[in-house]
Amino acid sequence: MIKEAKATLKETFGYDTFRPLQEDIISQVLKRKDALVIMPTGGGKSLCYQIPALIFDGLTVVVSPLISLMKDQVEQLREFDINAVHLNSSLSPEAYGYNRRQVLNGKAKLLYIAPETLLMDKTRELLENIKVDLFAVDEAHCISEWGHDFRPDYRELARVRKEIFPDATCMALTATATPRVREDIKKTLEFGESEEFIASFDRPNLFLKIADKEDATNQVLDFLYTRKNQSGIIYCISRRQVDELYQALDDEGYSVKPYHAGLSDRDRAINQRQFIRDDVQIIVATIAFGMGINKPNVRFVMHYDMPQNIEQYYQQIGRAGRDGLRSDCVMLFSYNDRHKIKYFINKKEGQEKEVAEKHLDDLVKFIETKKCRRIPLMKYFGEKYTKDECGMCDNCLSKEEDVEDFTLQAQKLLKCISELGESFGKTQVINVLRGSKAQKVLELEHDKLSSHGSGKEWSKNQWEQLSRMLIRQDYLSKGEHAELVIEEKGHSVLKGDENVYGTLDRTATAMSTEEASRVASEVEAKYDEDLFEILRKERKQMADEKGIPPYTIFPDTTLMEMAYYYPKDKEHLLPLYGVGEVKLKKYGSAFIGVIKKYTAEHDIESKEETLQEKAEELENVELHHQIGKAFNAGQSIEHLAEEHGVKEVTILNHLKDYLKEGNDIRLDGITDATSLSLRQQDEIIKIFDEKGSHMLKVVYDRMKKKIGYDQIRIMQLYYMANEAAEKKE
Ligand code: ADP
Ligand code: ZN
């Protein structure tokens, strides 16, 4: 069955390999076992039910709370020639009737349905007479009162399942990871021998950067300068801020629209639609925007104002880069914004207040960290980040040589704060340092302090940057009324016991050359940008003719690969990302036409050979997977060697590769293959224990050269498989 799933992945969806856990989840569902799927936004949840839906004979019902998302999913599936329909309150009576009939006469494979529609009597009548094989509950956190988006209708889903389609396998999917919500989902849906599948929350293609907020609108413009054709979202804290920034960007000639709860439903829907269809590049929005957007080519998410907590931040940046391409996430941070949020939190009471405070603190810790940002981030999601550096965040790429010694200036600043009795904010402190004769300085007789005028060599701006840096590094903190307070570390600096190092200016929002160079693949680094633009326009035109979003034709990744390999004919498109049989037939010729014209005009050679290699590599991948699975299903090594017409040692190598990718292999099948006595086996294992499993020659010598390498290799595989199994326990 999983073989069929794999074939569907490539033939229909055009993807070469499953993402982490997709394969496990799909095989669980194909065995008709329930599953709870926790994956981050963009992790690839939809395929987990879409592929089983295509393999099962009966209908798959998908509950989804968001009508716009339903529509979008249906459009995407139809592009793959998959019969999917939706039922919800937004449909005209004609469309509703048509979709109903598609379900009734068994033509539809997938039915997307809103929870309130599912609960209606007429829906029950419809579904009672139909074989439903799979019931998928999307955004399953809506079941839980502990989730951030509780929907009472979701509570009824367990009953509906029991009453209308008791035999259907049930799958619940969400990006909310908290244990409480998870337990709630499992309890409500009465998952029996279900299993939980929790994917890693790391999204390695997102570049994380945080800049000090100083002149925010210009910082946004700096960031956008080189991104004329990219889609992105900019989050602001308030409607007013959205309107202001939208206006500023519009004045600068950017393709931009606002989105917030103050706009009419109609305007919001229009702006969202234009964004999804690439008619508009940038959306400036409040938190209201984003649910139900699964546009895969969002290239950046910017936080003009800081978010309220890590959960929110991660959900919002998660909207970038679903297609797996590098995408940039930049947050502007200021201690003032933190104070604003704190102000709102202070209006809350009791436990709610405590929780909000804790969440804000966690976020600020994440912002202030000097370590790789993924370390605190993953920790927040209960996951250990196993590397020291991700290479995809500002901290990982900050350069040693940018760090300077600021001990002298820090001492001046701290001394001034101390002389002011730690009861003034940064403006007064800096005025005193710079020897100002401002009224507030004279009136309070701060011009008599020894610090007065001691820091004339620096601009106001520089002192501000330094104070921010000292706060970041815990030398200073801001009190309740924004007064600067010296922390323990700061006192050590004053005493001359500690030096201060750091980088003053952290206001840059544009990526440095080094930062920008980090991409995951050669294709991303070297594709032909001109051809990519031409292909994008072609795609947009095709999409407009059909009235669908461009990415439903091909994702950006596909166009990028086209603009790298320059394939010469239709068949050569198949190894590319996102190209399956159906899309090849529909769009292959048109795109090949464009590529041919371009390569002829510019006298460019196709990279057919590399493409060929890619295809072969894939087949190899296939082979060791095939062999691994067949072996686990009970085939012997001897039999497999015969079947594939290769030596047994080749099969052993394939099994080794299979094992190395984290798959289990059947231990008894390995011992069956050896002709050694138990005593000999134990002896060899002891040698591996001592010397390591790669020391074949040592084993050969120690066993007095009486045992052939074939047998030793079998034991080596056994040893490795055993080791892997133990590690998993
Ligand atoms: P989620 O619902 O978890 O936020 P989606 O199901 O929308 O994520 O998937 C995100 C993107 O990743 C989609 O564009 C999808 O087509 C793509 N995708 C999913 N699985 C794979 C895969 N195995 N290989 C390549 N792309 C994939
Ligand atoms: Zn990092």
PDB file of N, CA, C and O and ligand atoms in Angstrom, residues 372-373 390-391 393 396, ligand 2:
ATOM      1  N   CYS A 372      22.316  30.815  18.761  1.00  0.00           N
ATOM      2  CA  CYS A 372      21.490  30.519  17.594  1.00  0.00           C
ATOM      3  C   CYS A 372      20.020  30.635  17.999  1.00  0.00           C
ATOM      4  O   CYS A 372      19.608  30.081  19.013  1.00  0.00           O
ATOM      5  N   ARG A 373      19.246  31.351  17.224  1.00  0.00           N
ATOM      6  CA  ARG A 373      17.842  31.592  17.605  1.00  0.00           C
ATOM      7  C   ARG A 373      17.010  30.317  17.662  1.00  0.00           C
ATOM      8  O   ARG A 373      15.979  30.267  18.328  1.00  0.00           O
ATOM      9  N   CYS A 390      22.440  27.038  13.341  1.00  0.00           N
ATOM     10  CA  CYS A 390      21.583  26.663  12.213  1.00  0.00           C
ATOM     11  C   CYS A 390      22.105  27.258  10.918  1.00  0.00           C
ATOM     12  O   CYS A 390      21.799  26.778   9.836  1.00  0.00           O
ATOM     13  N   GLY A 391      22.899  28.328  11.030  1.00  0.00           N
ATOM     14  CA  GLY A 391      23.386  28.978   9.812  1.00  0.00           C
ATOM     15  C   GLY A 391      22.296  29.749   9.089  1.00  0.00           C
ATOM     16  O   GLY A 391      22.504  30.258   8.000  1.00  0.00           O
ATOM     17  N   CYS A 393      20.206  32.140  10.864  1.00  0.00           N
ATOM     18  CA  CYS A 393      19.682  33.236  11.686  1.00  0.00           C
ATOM     19  C   CYS A 393      20.768  34.296  11.839  1.00  0.00           C
ATOM     20  O   CYS A 393      21.941  34.021  11.610  1.00  0.00           O
ATOM     21  N   CYS A 396      23.735  33.407  14.142  1.00  0.00           N
ATOM     22  CA  CYS A 396      24.702  32.445  13.618  1.00  0.00           C
ATOM     23  C   CYS A 396      25.668  33.120  12.647  1.00  0.00           C
ATOM     24  O   CYS A 396      26.788  32.683  12.487  1.00  0.00           O
TER      25      CYS A 396
HETATM   26 ZN    ZN B   2      21.038  30.008  14.074  1.00  0.00          ZN
END
